């Protein structure tokens, strides 16, 4: 598959790097409208960069940054457009992709109608095989669905009540706040409820979401009513066997906040301190009165990257078992309880 990544920001640059690690995919180029420091770094990596239009092409040329042409030139050379432009822009780009007969992948900032189906690897991969367009749901919805679909498979999920403490901005987004307040846009139903149901129809889910002045990660506090009531050990064992779920013993390793968790990613040598796994805080797990309490951390900048790679393979006709292990191996993802033995396996 010849791939173009349209939009080279937080998500696009990570998708581009992930595509370059896949043997069955070729990154033909990325579209980056502005020749800023991220374009400079792309040039350093040897990634073919395309400007957005003629005006943006001239900006690249004035700076002497390598540029291959415009977005329209890139669209001539690819089979799949992975759109990682800001929410809403993907829908505007869609008509160009359609004109060129391209397969399309969109991100969670787009409305669900932009694609044939919304997507999460652990929920509906095999149901969307052969689709020509898919939308990978947002970072919080991806984290939420990986957990709920897995628990549903093991024990049945009757309902879930989730409180999300959202990060206010990504680290480089100087223009977003808040700086010194906890805020909310809407204390009624959160958009994550509908978003999750685009992948898992009928899910009984209530989400409350507030925004905290941090850039590092989201925190999700789940209260889940399961149909069966497993013991804590059985629950941990099942979660530990689930791909893309990494259990952190926070008290044993003094992982006492998102700052420590991101520092761990740095210390492990993760590229861009990325943690695309669901980071389940093991000490939070408890079963009371038939309700499971579980808290997880979601690294918003990286969690959707493996799903984008699997979505390409869904379009190539590959089943989940033919993509997920390959994606996780090439991206170096871990699952299980994080300890010395798990790290020694890598
Ligand atoms: P971003 O602003 O970091 O990057 C967007 C990129 O697209 C930039 O390079 C920008 O110059 C470029 N661009 C702007 N207009 C364009 C256009 N018309 N056509 C092509 N490219 C254009 O955005 P992001 O945070 O990477 O978000 C991209 C998508 O991913 C959105 O749908 C967002 O909702 C979703 N998403 C973001 C996060 C996150 O935490 N940042 C997490 C999950 C999903």
Short mmCIF file of C-alpha atoms and ligand atoms in Angstrom, two decimals:
data_model
loop_
_atom_site.label_atom_id
_atom_site.label_comp_id
_atom_site.label_asym_id
_atom_site.label_seq_id
_atom_site.Cartn_x
_atom_site.Cartn_y
_atom_site.Cartn_z
CA UNK A 1 0.00 0.00 0.00
CA UNK A 2 1.34 3.41 -0.98
CA UNK A 3 0.42 5.82 1.78
CA UNK A 4 0.16 9.60 2.00
CA UNK A 5 -0.31 11.29 5.37
CA UNK A 6 -2.28 14.50 4.96
CA UNK A 7 -1.55 16.84 7.88
CA UNK A 8 1.73 16.56 9.74
CA UNK A 9 1.03 17.67 13.32
CA UNK A 10 0.75 15.76 16.60
CA UNK A 11 -0.96 12.74 15.07
CA UNK A 12 0.25 12.88 11.45
CA UNK A 13 3.96 12.82 12.26
CA UNK A 14 3.51 9.79 14.50
CA UNK A 15 1.46 7.96 11.86
CA UNK A 16 4.16 8.73 9.27
CA UNK A 17 6.87 7.22 11.48
CA UNK A 18 4.72 4.16 12.19
CA UNK A 19 4.01 3.61 8.47
CA UNK A 20 7.76 3.69 7.78
CA UNK A 21 8.19 0.73 10.16
CA UNK A 22 5.73 -1.52 8.23
CA UNK A 23 7.11 -3.86 5.57
CA UNK A 24 3.83 -3.95 3.64
CA UNK A 25 3.44 -0.15 3.48
CA UNK A 26 5.34 2.66 1.82
CA UNK A 27 5.22 6.24 3.07
CA UNK A 28 5.15 8.16 -0.22
CA UNK A 29 4.95 11.54 1.49
CA UNK A 30 3.28 13.86 3.97
CA UNK A 31 1.38 17.11 3.46
CA UNK A 32 2.47 19.95 5.71
CA UNK A 33 1.06 23.39 4.83
CA UNK A 34 3.51 25.45 6.93
CA UNK A 35 7.31 25.14 6.68
CA UNK A 36 7.92 25.31 10.44
CA UNK A 37 10.27 23.41 12.79
CA UNK A 38 8.30 20.19 12.25
CA UNK A 39 8.93 20.43 8.49
CA UNK A 40 12.62 20.97 9.27
CA UNK A 41 12.69 17.77 11.37
CA UNK A 42 10.82 15.85 8.62
CA UNK A 43 13.49 16.93 6.13
CA UNK A 44 16.19 15.72 8.53
CA UNK A 45 14.50 12.29 8.62
CA UNK A 46 14.32 12.15 4.82
CA UNK A 47 10.51 12.16 4.75
CA UNK A 48 9.19 13.50 1.42
CA UNK A 49 7.20 16.63 2.30
CA UNK A 50 4.48 18.13 0.09
CA UNK A 51 3.17 21.66 0.53
CA UNK A 52 -0.57 22.24 0.69
CA UNK A 53 -1.02 24.52 -2.34
CA UNK A 54 1.01 26.81 -4.63
CA UNK A 55 1.19 29.52 -1.94
CA UNK A 56 2.53 27.14 0.67
CA UNK A 57 4.94 25.66 -1.93
CA UNK A 58 6.50 29.12 -2.38
CA UNK A 59 6.99 29.44 1.41
CA UNK A 60 9.00 26.20 1.39
CA UNK A 61 11.06 27.35 -1.60
CA UNK A 62 11.81 30.71 0.03
CA UNK A 63 13.22 28.89 3.09
CA UNK A 64 15.16 26.42 0.98
CA UNK A 65 13.38 23.47 2.62
CA UNK A 66 13.11 20.32 0.47
CA UNK A 67 9.60 20.03 -0.99
CA UNK A 68 8.25 17.55 -3.54
CA UNK A 69 5.24 19.48 -4.83
CA UNK A 70 1.73 20.13 -3.55
CA UNK A 71 -0.92 17.92 -2.00
CA UNK A 72 -2.46 17.35 -5.44
CA UNK A 73 0.87 15.92 -6.66
CA UNK A 74 0.98 13.52 -3.70
CA UNK A 75 -2.59 12.32 -4.25
CA UNK A 76 -1.55 11.11 -7.75
CA UNK A 77 1.00 8.71 -6.25
CA UNK A 78 -0.84 6.96 -3.41
CA UNK A 79 -3.45 4.26 -2.71
CA UNK A 80 -4.47 5.40 0.79
CA UNK A 81 -4.83 8.93 2.18
CA UNK A 82 -4.48 8.99 5.96
CA UNK A 83 -5.95 12.35 6.86
CA UNK A 84 -4.60 13.83 10.10
CA UNK A 85 -5.59 17.43 9.45
CA UNK A 86 -7.43 19.45 12.15
CA UNK A 87 -11.00 18.30 12.91
CA UNK A 88 -13.39 19.25 10.08
CA UNK A 89 -10.68 19.75 7.46
CA UNK A 90 -10.66 16.05 6.64
CA UNK A 91 -14.29 16.27 5.52
CA UNK A 92 -13.29 19.18 3.25
CA UNK A 93 -10.40 17.13 1.80
CA UNK A 94 -12.67 14.13 1.24
CA UNK A 95 -13.91 15.26 -2.18
CA UNK A 96 -10.30 15.37 -3.46
CA UNK A 97 -9.68 11.82 -2.22
CA UNK A 98 -12.92 10.65 -3.84
CA UNK A 99 -11.98 12.27 -7.17
CA UNK A 100 -8.71 10.33 -7.16
CA UNK A 101 -10.41 7.07 -6.14
CA UNK A 102 -8.33 6.77 -2.95
CA UNK A 103 -9.00 4.75 0.15
CA UNK A 104 -9.30 7.05 3.16
CA UNK A 105 -8.60 7.01 6.88
CA UNK A 106 -9.77 9.87 9.08
CA UNK A 107 -9.22 10.83 12.73
CA UNK A 108 -11.60 11.35 15.63
CA UNK A 109 -11.98 15.11 15.11
CA UNK A 110 -14.15 14.37 12.05
CA UNK A 111 -17.86 13.62 12.25
CA UNK A 112 -18.66 9.93 11.90
CA UNK A 113 -20.39 10.34 8.49
CA UNK A 114 -17.00 11.13 6.89
CA UNK A 115 -16.27 7.38 6.59
CA UNK A 116 -18.13 4.12 6.00
CA UNK A 117 -17.42 3.07 9.60
CA UNK A 118 -15.76 4.25 12.79
CA UNK A 119 -13.02 1.97 13.97
CA UNK A 120 -11.23 0.43 16.92
CA UNK A 121 -8.92 -2.58 16.50
CA UNK A 122 -10.12 -4.46 19.60
CA UNK A 123 -13.82 -3.82 18.92
CA UNK A 124 -14.77 -4.09 15.26
CA UNK A 125 -11.77 -4.89 13.07
CA UNK A 126 -13.13 -8.01 11.40
CA UNK A 127 -16.49 -6.31 10.71
CA UNK A 128 -14.89 -3.55 8.62
CA UNK A 129 -12.48 -5.59 6.48
CA UNK A 130 -12.48 -4.33 2.91
CA UNK A 131 -13.91 -0.88 3.79
CA UNK A 132 -12.76 1.95 1.52
CA UNK A 133 -12.95 4.59 4.25
CA UNK A 134 -12.57 4.35 8.04
CA UNK A 135 -12.50 6.82 10.91
CA UNK A 136 -10.26 6.05 13.89
CA UNK A 137 -12.14 7.39 16.92
CA UNK A 138 -10.59 9.99 19.23
CA UNK A 139 -7.87 9.35 21.82
CA UNK A 140 -10.20 9.09 24.82
CA UNK A 141 -12.72 6.98 22.90
CA UNK A 142 -9.94 4.66 21.71
CA UNK A 143 -8.73 4.13 25.30
CA UNK A 144 -12.26 3.67 26.53
CA UNK A 145 -13.25 1.20 23.80
CA UNK A 146 -10.13 -0.94 24.06
CA UNK A 147 -10.96 -1.50 27.73
CA UNK A 148 -14.75 -1.88 27.43
CA UNK A 149 -14.72 -4.16 24.36
CA UNK A 150 -12.13 -6.44 26.02
CA UNK A 151 -14.08 -6.59 29.30
CA UNK A 152 -17.28 -7.20 27.34
CA UNK A 153 -15.66 -10.16 25.58
CA UNK A 154 -14.41 -11.67 28.87
CA UNK A 155 -17.21 -10.94 31.33
CA UNK A 156 -19.99 -8.96 29.59
CA UNK A 157 -20.37 -5.23 30.20
CA UNK A 158 -23.84 -4.22 31.37
CA UNK A 159 -23.07 -0.51 31.74
CA UNK A 160 -20.18 1.86 32.26
CA UNK A 161 -19.98 5.21 34.02
CA UNK A 162 -16.79 7.10 33.26
CA UNK A 163 -15.27 10.36 34.48
CA UNK A 164 -12.56 11.75 32.23
CA UNK A 165 -10.03 14.30 33.40
CA UNK A 166 -8.85 15.62 30.06
CA UNK A 167 -5.50 17.19 29.36
CA UNK A 168 -6.05 20.79 28.29
CA UNK A 169 -3.63 20.88 25.34
CA UNK A 170 -0.79 19.00 23.69
CA UNK A 171 2.66 20.16 24.90
CA UNK A 172 3.36 22.34 21.84
CA UNK A 173 -0.06 24.05 21.75
CA UNK A 174 0.91 27.34 23.39
CA UNK A 175 -2.33 28.96 22.31
CA UNK A 176 -4.68 26.67 24.29
CA UNK A 177 -5.66 26.86 27.95
CA UNK A 178 -6.65 26.74 30.71
CA UNK A 179 -3.50 27.66 32.65
CA UNK A 180 -4.86 27.87 36.16
CA UNK A 181 -8.37 26.47 36.43
CA UNK A 182 -10.21 23.20 36.07
CA UNK A 183 -12.83 23.84 33.41
CA UNK A 184 -15.74 22.26 31.54
CA UNK A 185 -17.49 23.00 28.29
CA UNK A 186 -20.51 20.87 28.94
CA UNK A 187 -21.52 18.93 32.01
CA UNK A 188 -24.29 17.10 30.18
CA UNK A 189 -23.66 14.04 28.01
CA UNK A 190 -20.08 14.08 26.76
CA UNK A 191 -19.46 13.54 23.02
CA UNK A 192 -17.46 10.42 23.93
CA UNK A 193 -20.72 8.57 24.60
CA UNK A 194 -21.98 8.93 21.01
CA UNK A 195 -18.46 8.46 19.65
CA UNK A 196 -18.10 5.10 21.44
CA UNK A 197 -21.50 3.99 20.14
CA UNK A 198 -20.40 4.62 16.53
CA UNK A 199 -18.16 1.57 17.08
CA UNK A 200 -20.15 -0.32 19.73
CA UNK A 201 -23.84 0.36 19.13
CA UNK A 202 -26.11 0.14 22.17
CA UNK A 203 -23.28 0.55 24.72
CA UNK A 204 -24.81 1.78 27.99
CA UNK A 205 -22.30 4.50 28.76
CA UNK A 206 -22.39 7.80 30.63
CA UNK A 207 -19.29 10.00 30.46
CA UNK A 208 -18.57 13.17 32.41
CA UNK A 209 -15.58 15.12 31.25
CA UNK A 210 -13.65 18.00 32.81
CA UNK A 211 -10.46 19.69 31.66
CA UNK A 212 -7.34 20.04 33.83
CA UNK A 213 -4.42 22.42 33.19
CA UNK A 214 -1.95 19.78 32.02
CA UNK A 215 -0.50 18.68 28.67
CA UNK A 216 0.70 15.20 29.56
CA UNK A 217 -2.21 12.74 29.41
CA UNK A 218 -5.88 12.08 30.07
CA UNK A 219 -7.10 10.16 33.12
CA UNK A 220 -10.25 8.00 32.91
CA UNK A 221 -12.04 6.79 36.04
CA UNK A 222 -14.28 3.86 35.07
CA UNK A 223 -17.10 2.33 37.09
CA UNK A 224 -18.27 -0.70 35.15
CA UNK A 225 -21.12 -3.06 35.92
CA UNK A 226 -20.10 -6.48 34.61
CA UNK A 227 -22.50 -9.32 33.87
CA UNK A 228 -20.16 -11.80 35.57
CA UNK A 229 -18.24 -10.84 38.71
CA UNK A 230 -14.68 -12.19 38.45
CA UNK A 231 -12.23 -12.03 41.34
CA UNK A 232 -9.54 -9.34 41.21
CA UNK A 233 -6.82 -11.85 40.28
CA UNK A 234 -8.81 -13.26 37.37
CA UNK A 235 -9.54 -9.74 36.16
CA UNK A 236 -5.89 -8.75 36.27
CA UNK A 237 -4.89 -11.97 34.53
CA UNK A 238 -7.35 -11.33 31.68
CA UNK A 239 -6.31 -7.70 31.27
CA UNK A 240 -2.64 -8.70 31.35
CA UNK A 241 -3.29 -11.07 28.44
CA UNK A 242 -4.91 -8.30 26.37
CA UNK A 243 -2.84 -6.56 23.69
CA UNK A 244 -2.29 -2.81 24.12
CA UNK A 245 -3.13 -2.90 27.83
CA UNK A 246 -0.22 -2.26 30.15
CA UNK A 247 -0.83 -2.63 33.88
CA UNK A 248 1.18 -0.31 36.12
CA UNK A 249 1.78 -1.15 39.79
CA UNK A 250 1.92 2.51 40.76
CA UNK A 251 2.71 2.07 44.46
CA UNK A 252 5.54 -0.43 43.85
CA UNK A 253 7.30 1.83 41.33
CA UNK A 254 6.28 5.26 42.73
CA UNK A 255 4.36 6.12 39.58
CA UNK A 256 2.38 8.69 41.48
CA UNK A 257 1.13 10.91 38.67
CA UNK A 258 1.07 11.47 34.91
CA UNK A 259 4.41 13.32 35.20
CA UNK A 260 6.08 10.15 36.54
CA UNK A 261 4.43 8.01 33.84
CA UNK A 262 5.68 10.25 31.03
CA UNK A 263 9.12 10.31 32.66
CA UNK A 264 9.04 6.49 32.60
CA UNK A 265 8.40 6.62 28.85
CA UNK A 266 11.40 8.92 28.46
CA UNK A 267 13.56 6.63 30.58
CA UNK A 268 12.47 3.60 28.56
CA UNK A 269 13.68 5.44 25.46
CA UNK A 270 10.25 5.65 23.87
CA UNK A 271 10.26 7.88 20.79
CA UNK A 272 8.69 11.29 21.66
CA UNK A 273 7.89 9.80 25.14
CA UNK A 274 4.99 7.97 23.53
CA UNK A 275 2.86 5.42 25.35
CA UNK A 276 0.29 4.10 22.86
CA UNK A 277 -0.88 1.43 25.34
CA UNK A 278 -3.83 1.85 27.74
CA UNK A 279 -2.03 2.49 31.03
CA UNK A 280 -4.18 0.74 33.61
CA UNK A 281 -3.36 1.75 37.18
CA UNK A 282 -3.38 -1.68 38.77
CA UNK A 283 -3.83 -0.50 42.35
CA UNK A 284 -7.11 1.20 41.38
CA UNK A 285 -8.76 -2.12 40.42
CA UNK A 286 -11.46 -3.24 42.83
CA UNK A 287 -14.83 -4.99 42.66
CA UNK A 288 -17.54 -3.73 45.02
CA UNK A 289 -21.29 -4.45 44.97
CA UNK A 290 -20.92 -5.87 41.45
CA UNK A 291 -19.16 -2.74 40.14
CA UNK A 292 -15.61 -2.73 38.84
CA UNK A 293 -13.58 0.42 39.55
CA UNK A 294 -10.61 0.89 37.27
CA UNK A 295 -8.52 3.98 36.48
CA UNK A 296 -6.44 4.32 33.33
CA UNK A 297 -4.16 6.93 31.81
CA UNK A 298 -4.40 7.67 28.07
CA UNK A 299 -1.47 9.31 26.28
CA UNK A 300 -3.45 11.43 23.85
CA UNK A 301 -0.64 12.07 21.37
CA UNK A 302 0.09 8.40 20.60
CA UNK A 303 -2.79 6.09 21.54
CA UNK A 304 -4.49 6.16 18.12
CA UNK A 305 -1.34 5.35 16.11
CA UNK A 306 -1.56 1.51 16.23
CA UNK A 307 -5.25 1.73 15.25
CA UNK A 308 -4.34 3.78 12.15
CA UNK A 309 -1.92 1.06 11.03
CA UNK A 310 -4.46 -1.71 11.65
CA UNK A 311 -7.09 0.32 9.77
CA UNK A 312 -4.86 0.29 6.67
CA UNK A 313 -4.60 -3.49 6.92
CA UNK A 314 -8.36 -3.82 7.38
CA UNK A 315 -8.60 -2.10 3.99
CA UNK A 316 -6.05 -4.57 2.61
CA UNK A 317 -8.37 -7.41 3.63
CA UNK A 318 -6.28 -8.57 6.59
CA UNK A 319 -7.93 -10.08 9.65
CA UNK A 320 -7.17 -8.80 13.16
CA UNK A 321 -4.80 -11.70 13.86
CA UNK A 322 -2.87 -10.78 10.68
CA UNK A 323 -2.33 -7.16 11.66
CA UNK A 324 -2.38 -6.57 15.41
CA UNK A 325 0.68 -8.65 16.33
CA UNK A 326 2.66 -7.13 13.44
CA UNK A 327 1.69 -3.58 14.41
CA UNK A 328 2.50 -4.14 18.07
CA UNK A 329 5.86 -5.76 17.31
CA UNK A 330 6.99 -3.08 14.87
CA UNK A 331 5.90 -0.26 17.22
CA UNK A 332 7.41 -1.98 20.28
CA UNK A 333 4.16 -2.06 22.25
CA UNK A 334 3.97 -3.89 25.56
CA UNK A 335 1.14 -5.68 27.29
CA UNK A 336 0.92 -7.34 30.70
CA UNK A 337 2.05 -6.19 34.13
CA UNK A 338 5.01 -3.84 33.79
CA UNK A 339 7.92 -5.35 35.70
CA UNK A 340 11.52 -6.39 35.12
CA UNK A 341 10.46 -9.72 33.58
CA UNK A 342 8.21 -8.00 31.01
CA UNK A 343 10.94 -5.55 30.03
CA UNK A 344 13.50 -8.37 29.77
CA UNK A 345 11.35 -10.01 27.06
CA UNK A 346 11.95 -7.08 24.69
P1 LIG B 1 -2.44 19.34 14.57
O1 LIG B 1 -3.00 20.70 14.56
O2 LIG B 1 -1.33 19.00 15.51
O3 LIG B 1 -1.94 18.93 13.10
C1 LIG B 1 -2.71 19.17 11.96
C2 LIG B 1 -1.83 19.26 10.74
O4 LIG B 1 -2.66 19.45 9.59
C3 LIG B 1 -0.87 20.43 10.75
O5 LIG B 1 0.33 20.00 10.11
C4 LIG B 1 -1.56 21.48 9.87
O6 LIG B 1 -0.67 22.39 9.29
C5 LIG B 1 -2.20 20.58 8.84
N1 LIG B 1 -3.36 21.15 8.14
C6 LIG B 1 -4.09 22.24 8.48
N2 LIG B 1 -5.09 22.41 7.58
C7 LIG B 1 -4.98 21.43 6.66
C8 LIG B 1 -5.72 21.05 5.52
N3 LIG B 1 -6.77 21.75 5.12
N4 LIG B 1 -5.33 19.95 4.82
C9 LIG B 1 -4.26 19.23 5.20
N5 LIG B 1 -3.52 19.52 6.30
C10 LIG B 1 -3.88 20.61 7.02
O7 LIG B 1 -3.68 18.36 14.81
P2 LIG B 1 -3.67 16.96 15.56
O8 LIG B 1 -3.72 17.19 17.03
O9 LIG B 1 -2.61 16.09 15.00
O10 LIG B 1 -5.12 16.40 15.18
C11 LIG B 1 -5.37 15.81 13.91
C12 LIG B 1 -6.62 14.96 14.02
O11 LIG B 1 -6.38 13.93 14.98
C13 LIG B 1 -7.89 15.69 14.49
O12 LIG B 1 -9.01 15.08 13.90
C14 LIG B 1 -7.89 15.41 15.99
O13 LIG B 1 -9.17 15.52 16.56
C15 LIG B 1 -7.37 13.98 16.00
N6 LIG B 1 -6.76 13.56 17.25
C16 LIG B 1 -5.94 14.40 17.95
C17 LIG B 1 -5.37 13.96 19.14
C18 LIG B 1 -4.48 14.85 19.97
O14 LIG B 1 -4.41 14.64 21.18
N7 LIG B 1 -3.79 15.78 19.42
C19 LIG B 1 -5.62 12.66 19.60
C20 LIG B 1 -6.43 11.81 18.83
C21 LIG B 1 -7.00 12.26 17.66
#
